[in-house]
CSV table of C-alpha atoms in Angstrom, one decimal:
chain,number,residue,atom,x,y,z
A,134,MET,CA,40.9,180.2,91.1
A,135,LYS,CA,41.2,177.6,94.4
A,136,GLU,CA,39.6,174.1,93.5
A,137,LYS,CA,37.1,173.1,95.9
A,138,THR,CA,38.2,169.3,97.6
A,139,TRP,CA,35.8,166.9,96.7
A,140,ASN,CA,33.3,166.4,99.8
A,141,TYR,CA,33.8,162.6,100.0
A,142,LEU,CA,37.4,163.7,100.1
A,143,ASN,CA,37.2,165.7,103.4
A,144,ASN,CA,38.3,164.2,106.6
A,145,PRO,CA,34.9,163.8,108.7
A,146,PHE,CA,36.4,164.6,111.7
A,147,GLU,CA,38.1,167.9,111.3
A,148,SER,CA,35.0,170.2,111.2
A,149,ALA,CA,34.0,168.5,114.7
A,150,LEU,CA,37.4,168.3,116.1
A,151,LYS,CA,40.0,170.8,114.8
A,152,ASN,CA,38.8,173.5,117.1
A,153,SER,CA,39.3,172.3,120.1
A,154,TYR,CA,42.4,170.6,121.6
A,155,VAL,CA,40.9,169.3,124.5
A,156,LYS,CA,37.5,167.8,122.7
A,157,LEU,CA,40.5,166.3,120.1
A,158,TYR,CA,42.5,164.6,122.8
A,159,ALA,CA,39.0,163.4,124.3
A,160,PHE,CA,37.6,161.8,121.1
A,161,ALA,CA,41.0,160.2,120.5
A,162,ALA,CA,41.8,158.6,123.8
A,163,ASN,CA,38.2,157.0,123.9
A,164,HIS,CA,39.2,155.9,120.3
A,165,LYS,CA,42.6,154.4,121.4
A,166,GLU,CA,40.8,152.0,123.8
A,167,LYS,CA,38.4,150.7,121.5
A,168,LEU,CA,41.1,150.2,118.9
A,169,PHE,CA,43.2,148.3,121.6
A,170,SER,CA,40.2,146.4,122.7
A,171,LEU,CA,39.7,144.7,119.2
A,172,SER,CA,43.4,144.6,118.5
A,173,GLU,CA,43.6,140.6,118.4
A,174,ASP,CA,42.4,141.2,115.0
A,175,SER,CA,45.7,141.5,113.3
A,176,PHE,CA,44.3,144.1,110.7
A,177,ILE,CA,43.2,146.7,113.4
A,178,ALA,CA,46.6,145.8,115.8
A,179,THR,CA,47.9,147.1,112.4
A,180,LEU,CA,45.8,150.1,112.2
A,181,TYR,CA,46.4,150.9,116.0
A,182,HIS,CA,50.1,150.5,116.3
A,183,ASP,CA,51.3,152.0,112.9
A,184,TYR,CA,48.8,154.4,112.3
A,185,PHE,CA,47.3,155.3,115.2
A,186,MET,CA,49.4,155.7,118.1
A,187,PRO,CA,52.7,157.6,116.9
A,188,SER,CA,50.7,160.9,116.4
A,189,PHE,CA,48.6,160.2,119.4
A,190,THR,CA,51.3,159.7,121.5
A,191,GLN,CA,53.1,162.7,120.4
A,192,TYR,CA,49.9,165.2,120.9
A,193,LYS,CA,49.4,163.7,124.0
A,194,SER,CA,52.7,164.2,125.2
A,195,LEU,CA,52.6,167.9,123.9
A,196,TYR,CA,49.1,168.5,125.4
A,197,ASN,CA,50.2,167.2,128.8
A,198,GLN,CA,53.3,169.7,128.8
A,199,LEU,CA,51.3,172.5,127.5
A,200,ASN,CA,49.0,171.8,130.3
A,201,GLU,CA,51.6,172.0,132.9
A,202,LEU,CA,53.2,175.0,131.8
A,203,GLN,CA,49.9,176.8,131.8
A,204,ALA,CA,49.5,175.8,135.1
A,205,ASN,CA,52.7,177.1,136.4
A,206,TYR,CA,52.2,180.3,134.4
A,207,HIS,CA,49.1,181.1,135.8
A,208,ALA,CA,50.8,180.5,139.1
A,209,GLN,CA,53.4,182.6,138.5
A,210,THR,CA,51.2,185.3,137.2
A,211,GLU,CA,49.1,185.3,140.2
A,212,GLN,CA,52.3,185.3,142.6
A,213,LEU,CA,53.7,188.6,140.7
A,214,THR,CA,50.3,190.2,140.8
A,215,ASN,CA,50.6,189.7,144.5
A,216,LEU,CA,54.2,190.8,144.9
A,217,MET,CA,53.1,194.2,143.1
A,218,ALA,CA,50.3,194.5,145.1
A,219,ASN,CA,52.8,194.6,147.7
A,220,LEU,CA,54.9,196.6,146.5
A,221,SER,CA,52.4,199.4,145.9
A,222,GLY,CA,51.1,199.2,149.3
A,223,LYS,CA,53.0,197.9,152.6
A,224,LYS,CA,56.5,197.8,150.9
A,225,ILE,CA,57.2,200.9,149.8
A,226,GLY,CA,55.3,202.4,152.9
A,227,ARG,CA,57.3,200.5,155.4
A,228,TRP,CA,60.5,201.3,153.3
A,229,ALA,CA,59.4,204.9,153.2
A,230,VAL,CA,58.8,205.1,157.1
A,231,GLN,CA,62.3,203.1,157.8
A,232,ILE,CA,64.0,206.1,155.8
A,233,GLN,CA,62.1,208.4,157.8
A,234,TYR,CA,63.0,207.3,160.7
A,235,VAL,CA,67.1,208.0,160.1
A,236,TYR,CA,66.7,210.9,157.8
A,237,GLU,CA,63.8,213.2,157.6
A,238,ASN,CA,61.5,213.5,154.7
A,239,ASP,CA,62.5,217.3,154.3
A,240,SER,CA,66.2,216.1,154.3
A,241,GLN,CA,68.9,216.3,151.3
A,242,THR,CA,69.5,212.5,151.7
A,243,TYR,CA,65.7,211.3,152.2
A,244,LEU,CA,64.8,213.5,148.8
A,245,TYR,CA,67.9,212.0,147.3
A,246,LEU,CA,66.2,208.4,148.3
A,247,LEU,CA,62.8,209.1,147.7
A,248,GLY,CA,62.6,212.7,146.1
A,249,LYS,CA,60.1,211.5,143.7
A,250,GLY,CA,57.5,209.9,146.1
A,251,ARG,CA,56.0,206.7,146.1
A,252,LYS,CA,54.5,206.6,142.2
A,253,SER,CA,57.1,204.9,140.3
A,254,PHE,CA,56.5,202.1,142.6
A,255,GLN,CA,52.9,202.1,142.0
A,256,ASN,CA,52.3,203.0,138.7
A,257,GLY,CA,53.5,202.2,135.0
A,258,SER,CA,54.1,199.0,133.5
A,259,TYR,CA,56.0,195.9,135.6
A,260,THR,CA,59.1,196.6,134.2
A,261,ASN,CA,59.7,199.9,135.2
A,262,ARG,CA,58.4,199.0,138.8
A,263,ILE,CA,61.0,196.8,139.4
A,264,GLN,CA,63.8,199.2,137.7
A,265,ALA,CA,62.2,201.6,140.3
A,266,VAL,CA,62.9,198.5,143.3
A,267,GLU,CA,66.6,198.1,141.9
A,268,ASP,CA,67.4,202.1,141.7
A,269,LEU,CA,66.0,202.5,145.3
A,270,LEU,CA,68.3,199.6,146.3
A,271,ASN,CA,71.4,200.9,145.0
A,272,ARG,CA,70.9,204.5,146.3
A,273,VAL,CA,70.2,202.9,150.2
A,274,LYS,CA,73.5,201.1,149.8
A,275,LYS,CA,75.4,203.8,150.2
A,276,TYR,CA,74.1,204.5,153.7
A,277,ASP,CA,75.7,202.2,156.3
A,278,LEU,CA,72.4,203.1,158.8
A,279,LEU,CA,70.3,201.7,156.3
A,280,SER,CA,71.4,198.6,156.5
A,281,LYS,CA,68.3,196.9,157.6
A,282,VAL,CA,66.2,198.7,154.9
A,283,GLN,CA,68.6,197.6,152.4
A,284,THR,CA,68.3,193.6,153.4
A,285,ASP,CA,64.5,194.2,153.1
A,286,ILE,CA,64.8,196.0,149.6
A,287,GLN,CA,67.2,193.3,148.1
A,288,THR,CA,65.4,189.9,149.3
A,289,PHE,CA,62.1,191.6,147.7
A,290,LEU,CA,63.9,192.7,144.5
A,291,ASN,CA,65.1,188.9,144.3
A,292,HIS,CA,62.2,187.3,144.7
A,293,LEU,CA,60.4,190.0,142.5
A,294,GLN,CA,63.0,189.6,139.5
A,295,GLU,CA,62.7,185.6,139.9
A,296,THR,CA,59.3,186.0,139.8
A,297,TYR,CA,59.1,188.1,136.9
A,298,SER,CA,61.9,186.2,135.1
A,299,LEU,CA,60.4,182.7,135.4
A,300,GLN,CA,56.6,183.9,134.4
A,301,HIS,CA,58.2,185.3,131.2
A,302,GLN,CA,60.0,182.3,130.5
A,303,LEU,CA,57.2,179.8,130.8
A,304,ALA,CA,55.2,182.3,128.1
A,305,GLY,CA,57.8,181.7,125.9
A,306,GLU,CA,57.9,177.9,126.6
A,307,ILE,CA,54.1,178.0,126.1
A,308,LYS,CA,54.3,179.7,122.6
A,309,ILE,CA,57.2,177.2,121.2
A,310,ILE,CA,54.6,174.0,122.9
A,311,SER,CA,51.2,175.7,121.9
A,312,HIS,CA,53.1,175.7,118.0
A,313,SER,CA,54.1,172.1,118.2
A,314,LEU,CA,51.0,170.8,119.4
A,315,LYS,CA,49.0,172.7,116.5
A,316,LEU,CA,51.2,170.8,113.9
A,317,GLN,CA,50.6,167.7,115.5
A,318,LYS,CA,46.8,168.3,116.0
A,319,GLU,CA,46.8,168.4,111.8
A,320,ALA,CA,48.8,164.8,111.8
A,321,LEU,CA,46.4,163.5,114.6
A,322,LEU,CA,43.4,164.3,112.5
A,323,GLN,CA,44.9,162.9,109.2
A,324,SER,CA,45.8,159.6,111.4
A,325,LEU,CA,42.1,159.4,112.3
A,326,HIS,CA,41.1,159.6,109.2
A,327,HIS,CA,43.5,157.3,107.9
A,328,VAL,CA,42.2,154.6,110.5
A,329,TYR,CA,38.8,155.6,109.8
A,330,THR,CA,39.3,154.9,106.2
A,331,GLY,CA,40.9,151.3,106.9
A,332,LEU,CA,38.3,150.5,109.0
A,333,CYS,CA,35.8,151.3,106.4
A,334,TRP,CA,37.3,149.2,104.3
A,335,HIS,CA,37.8,146.0,106.6
A,336,TYR,CA,34.6,146.1,108.0
A,337,LYS,CA,32.5,146.8,104.2
A,338,HIS,CA,30.4,144.3,104.4
A,339,ASP,CA,29.1,145.1,107.6
A,340,ILE,CA,29.8,149.0,107.6
A,341,GLN,CA,27.8,149.6,110.7
A,342,THR,CA,30.4,148.1,113.1
A,343,VAL,CA,32.6,151.0,112.2
A,344,ALA,CA,30.7,153.3,114.7
A,345,CYS,CA,31.7,150.7,117.5
A,346,PHE,CA,35.2,152.5,117.3
A,347,TYR,CA,34.1,156.0,118.1
A,348,GLU,CA,32.2,158.0,120.8
A,349,LEU,CA,30.0,159.8,118.4
A,350,SER,CA,28.9,162.2,120.7
A,351,TYR,CA,32.0,164.0,120.3
A,352,LEU,CA,30.9,164.6,116.8
A,353,LYS,CA,27.6,166.2,117.5
A,354,THR,CA,28.8,169.0,119.5
A,355,TYR,CA,31.6,171.9,119.2
A,356,ALA,CA,31.6,171.8,115.3
A,357,SER,CA,30.8,175.4,115.1
A,358,THR,CA,32.9,176.6,118.2
A,359,SER,CA,35.6,179.0,117.5
A,360,GLU,CA,39.6,178.2,118.2
A,361,ASN,CA,40.4,181.1,119.8
A,362,ASN,CA,37.4,180.3,122.2
A,363,GLU,CA,37.6,176.5,122.5
A,364,ASN,CA,41.6,177.0,122.9
A,365,GLU,CA,41.5,179.7,125.6
A,366,ASN,CA,42.8,177.4,128.3
A,367,LEU,CA,45.9,176.7,126.6
A,368,THR,CA,47.7,179.8,125.7
A,369,PRO,CA,48.9,182.3,127.9
């Protein structure tokens, strides 16, 4: 049976901050400024430079990286959604008309090119719909009279594939950075605890002074919020 940790050994910041990367960053950044403002005291300077800044600096770097990646990911996702909507509507309609202008829609050539209709471009997974465009391009390449539509399909396909590839690349990078940030979150929480115990010892004859190093309002909220909800803007 797992033994319970003595309550006095628990990290006092964990319950209020562990469920929110955003809240932890804001709290730690505020704490950093308060420590720095009193770092003329050699003991406070040691806490600041040796116990707090290494973990905070790494957390801040990962936090900013993740926010940047997420902004790019959402931009690529929106662009991909728009491209797919364009494919389902205007693009496939335009290509069909351009092909019909050269080959009647009941001809063998047209049936070979678009005999399955437009459904494969409008329904199914993004991967399957991109493949449908690529297959159409390969068939169209066989007909010199369709060089204009071939160019349009090729240009659109390139854009579609690049956007899809970049979106997936960003998703993979977000997963890696998210894992690193989660680990660094634990390190930063430990650093906060170490500094706190140091401050309690340093100001043992005036313990109320310790509160001056923290924005206490951060510790009064978010304690009951789930991690999934708090971090929903930091994951793809």
